Amino acid sequence: MAARMATSHSTAPQRLRSVRHEPFEKVVERHGTTVLRVCRAVLAPTAAEDAWSETFLAAMQAYPTLRAGSNVEAWLVTIAHHKAIDQLRADARRAVPVADVPERPSGNGLLDSWESDLWAALKTLPRKQRECVIYHHVAGLPYADVADVLGGTPDAARRAAADGISALRKTYLTSTRERDAEGATT
Amino acid sequence: MSTAPAISGSRDLVTALPEVDDETVRRLHARLGAAAAAAGILEVAYRTVDTPVGPLLLAATEQGLVRVAYALQDHDRVLEQLAATISPRVLRAPQRLDSAAREIEEYFARQRTAFDLPLDLRRSSGFRRSVLAYLPQIPYGTTASYTAVAAAAGNPKAVRAAGTACATNPLPLVVPCHRVVRSDGTLGGYGGGLEAKQILLMLEAER
């Protein structure tokens, strides 16, 4: 199941039947992994799991009234986005008295639990860029849907994602090179 | 030398991401089932059980067991029907089916001759409902004819309707339509296939 999540343009929800809703189980099966990735991209592992649970519980609650033909993945990512922001705000309130969510989750434990350099690199991006990269390249949303989720225009989302990718090329590759270099000297 | 894959485009980026932990998704799914039940929005819970007559789908509402289906009846299609007729809030959530699964296991182990489960028969009405209500009174290990069932359900002339009621039984096995056979002693029909009907009747006869 955790097979390659090729950008899910190919699995786009247009082929959802328009009249009836399929069993909610199918929604969880089809999108559970993507939503977990979205949550993990923004939050620490435990908070990400909580956000996943809240996302699907809220989605199941609202599912019968979801308009037929809706883009289910975009709908789920939107819910996940809001749940993630709720978690970040709660964390921020619990931690230091900052007015708003810090733009860079710098070295506050968010980075520690992931082995992957790429996830670590993702987390060094400004949140807007990170979200655009994740929502477009991982969740597979078209930029128009990314813009709906985040606010702003599709072009701005496209630019932020492009900036994010090019920043990733630098930080991700640099950090792995540095680590390889260290490994070579010891 | 770098061991990192080059990020030349979105494809490389995505394939460079670590696999999502299947175990985590399974655990979260189970947690969702419990949370949905607690929130009162788990309208249809289901699971499957393996039996000598193949995998059986069991589905329950908060009222009780609402559907038992054989593989022959196409579990995916049955789930879609439940989504369409009861609620699309259908989730694989085994816990609600624990006692049904246990009683079915006991039945196949010949440790149980009658089911003691809350049933949700809201979707059956009229004469069909009367037939379904009568079927559990056919004793384990015996059979009754469609004619006898029609009479016992209150309409001796409605033999064909009794047959239809058995054929559309939403709870085969638990509501024992397999004990209804033709007056000439041949098996008649069965939603799970005649082989399954034969297996159940033989199992009950061996006791």
PDB file of C-alpha atoms in Angstrom, chain B residues 67-143:
ATOM      1  CA  ARG B  67     -25.896  -7.733   6.802  1.00  0.00           C
ATOM      2  CA  VAL B  68     -24.152 -11.072   6.348  1.00  0.00           C
ATOM      3  CA  ALA B  69     -22.822 -11.751   2.863  1.00  0.00           C
ATOM      4  CA  TYR B  70     -21.008 -14.550   1.092  1.00  0.00           C
ATOM      5  CA  ALA B  71     -18.070 -13.896  -1.212  1.00  0.00           C
ATOM      6  CA  LEU B  72     -20.346 -14.978  -4.069  1.00  0.00           C
ATOM      7  CA  GLN B  73     -22.520 -11.959  -3.306  1.00  0.00           C
ATOM      8  CA  ASP B  74     -19.528  -9.606  -3.884  1.00  0.00           C
ATOM      9  CA  HIS B  75     -18.483  -7.889  -0.675  1.00  0.00           C
ATOM     10  CA  ASP B  76     -17.552  -4.612  -2.374  1.00  0.00           C
ATOM     11  CA  ARG B  77     -20.936  -4.392  -4.006  1.00  0.00           C
ATOM     12  CA  VAL B  78     -22.665  -5.181  -0.704  1.00  0.00           C
ATOM     13  CA  LEU B  79     -20.711  -2.391   1.011  1.00  0.00           C
ATOM     14  CA  GLU B  80     -21.752   0.012  -1.728  1.00  0.00           C
ATOM     15  CA  GLN B  81     -25.374  -1.015  -1.210  1.00  0.00           C
ATOM     16  CA  LEU B  82     -25.046  -0.371   2.520  1.00  0.00           C
ATOM     17  CA  ALA B  83     -23.525   3.040   1.789  1.00  0.00           C
ATOM     18  CA  ALA B  84     -26.417   3.833  -0.533  1.00  0.00           C
ATOM     19  CA  THR B  85     -29.258   2.506   1.604  1.00  0.00           C
ATOM     20  CA  ILE B  86     -28.141   3.157   5.202  1.00  0.00           C
ATOM     21  CA  SER B  87     -25.314   5.690   5.258  1.00  0.00           C
ATOM     22  CA  PRO B  88     -22.014   6.277   3.468  1.00  0.00           C
ATOM     23  CA  ARG B  89     -20.381   6.322   6.915  1.00  0.00           C
ATOM     24  CA  VAL B  90     -19.222   2.752   6.433  1.00  0.00           C
ATOM     25  CA  LEU B  91     -15.946   1.767   8.110  1.00  0.00           C
ATOM     26  CA  ARG B  92     -14.023  -1.448   8.671  1.00  0.00           C
ATOM     27  CA  ALA B  93     -14.242  -1.611  12.461  1.00  0.00           C
ATOM     28  CA  PRO B  94     -14.125  -5.188  13.790  1.00  0.00           C
ATOM     29  CA  GLN B  95     -14.945  -4.436  17.402  1.00  0.00           C
ATOM     30  CA  ARG B  96     -18.695  -4.046  16.940  1.00  0.00           C
ATOM     31  CA  LEU B  97     -18.763  -7.460  15.241  1.00  0.00           C
ATOM     32  CA  ASP B  98     -16.846  -9.289  17.958  1.00  0.00           C
ATOM     33  CA  SER B  99     -19.791 -11.255  19.355  1.00  0.00           C
ATOM     34  CA  ALA B 100     -21.226 -12.018  15.906  1.00  0.00           C
ATOM     35  CA  ALA B 101     -17.869 -13.357  14.761  1.00  0.00           C
ATOM     36  CA  ARG B 102     -17.509 -15.417  17.924  1.00  0.00           C
ATOM     37  CA  GLU B 103     -20.979 -16.951  17.607  1.00  0.00           C
ATOM     38  CA  ILE B 104     -20.351 -17.829  13.967  1.00  0.00           C
ATOM     39  CA  GLU B 105     -17.081 -19.537  14.915  1.00  0.00           C
ATOM     40  CA  GLU B 106     -18.943 -21.482  17.592  1.00  0.00           C
ATOM     41  CA  TYR B 107     -21.592 -22.449  15.059  1.00  0.00           C
ATOM     42  CA  PHE B 108     -19.008 -23.939  12.709  1.00  0.00           C
ATOM     43  CA  ALA B 109     -17.339 -25.691  15.666  1.00  0.00           C
ATOM     44  CA  ARG B 110     -20.747 -27.283  16.416  1.00  0.00           C
ATOM     45  CA  GLN B 111     -20.807 -25.571  19.786  1.00  0.00           C
ATOM     46  CA  ARG B 112     -23.799 -23.397  18.932  1.00  0.00           C
ATOM     47  CA  THR B 113     -27.206 -24.237  17.476  1.00  0.00           C
ATOM     48  CA  ALA B 114     -28.873 -20.824  17.698  1.00  0.00           C
ATOM     49  CA  PHE B 115     -27.665 -17.247  17.428  1.00  0.00           C
ATOM     50  CA  ASP B 116     -28.187 -14.764  20.198  1.00  0.00           C
ATOM     51  CA  LEU B 117     -27.409 -11.427  18.568  1.00  0.00           C
ATOM     52  CA  PRO B 118     -29.192  -8.096  18.212  1.00  0.00           C
ATOM     53  CA  LEU B 119     -30.438  -7.883  14.617  1.00  0.00           C
ATOM     54  CA  ASP B 120     -31.260  -4.793  12.598  1.00  0.00           C
ATOM     55  CA  LEU B 121     -34.093  -5.856  10.273  1.00  0.00           C
ATOM     56  CA  ARG B 122     -35.414  -2.333   9.659  1.00  0.00           C
ATOM     57  CA  ARG B 123     -34.988  -2.653   5.928  1.00  0.00           C
ATOM     58  CA  SER B 124     -37.228  -5.705   5.699  1.00  0.00           C
ATOM     59  CA  SER B 125     -40.951  -5.203   6.069  1.00  0.00           C
ATOM     60  CA  GLY B 126     -44.315  -6.820   5.503  1.00  0.00           C
ATOM     61  CA  PHE B 127     -44.497 -10.480   4.604  1.00  0.00           C
ATOM     62  CA  ARG B 128     -40.745 -10.729   4.082  1.00  0.00           C
ATOM     63  CA  ARG B 129     -40.210  -9.529   7.614  1.00  0.00           C
ATOM     64  CA  SER B 130     -42.685 -12.158   8.874  1.00  0.00           C
ATOM     65  CA  VAL B 131     -40.791 -14.876   7.033  1.00  0.00           C
ATOM     66  CA  LEU B 132     -37.448 -13.718   8.458  1.00  0.00           C
ATOM     67  CA  ALA B 133     -38.984 -13.602  11.926  1.00  0.00           C
ATOM     68  CA  TYR B 134     -40.204 -17.173  11.529  1.00  0.00           C
ATOM     69  CA  LEU B 135     -37.017 -18.774  10.137  1.00  0.00           C
ATOM     70  CA  PRO B 136     -35.130 -19.047  13.473  1.00  0.00           C
ATOM     71  CA  GLN B 137     -37.961 -21.231  14.706  1.00  0.00           C
ATOM     72  CA  ILE B 138     -36.991 -23.987  12.273  1.00  0.00           C
ATOM     73  CA  PRO B 139     -34.967 -26.219  14.593  1.00  0.00           C
ATOM     74  CA  TYR B 140     -31.253 -26.716  14.035  1.00  0.00           C
ATOM     75  CA  GLY B 141     -30.584 -29.861  12.041  1.00  0.00           C
ATOM     76  CA  THR B 142     -34.034 -29.909  10.409  1.00  0.00           C
ATOM     77  CA  THR B 143     -35.522 -28.405   7.263  1.00  0.00           C
TER      78      THR B 143
END
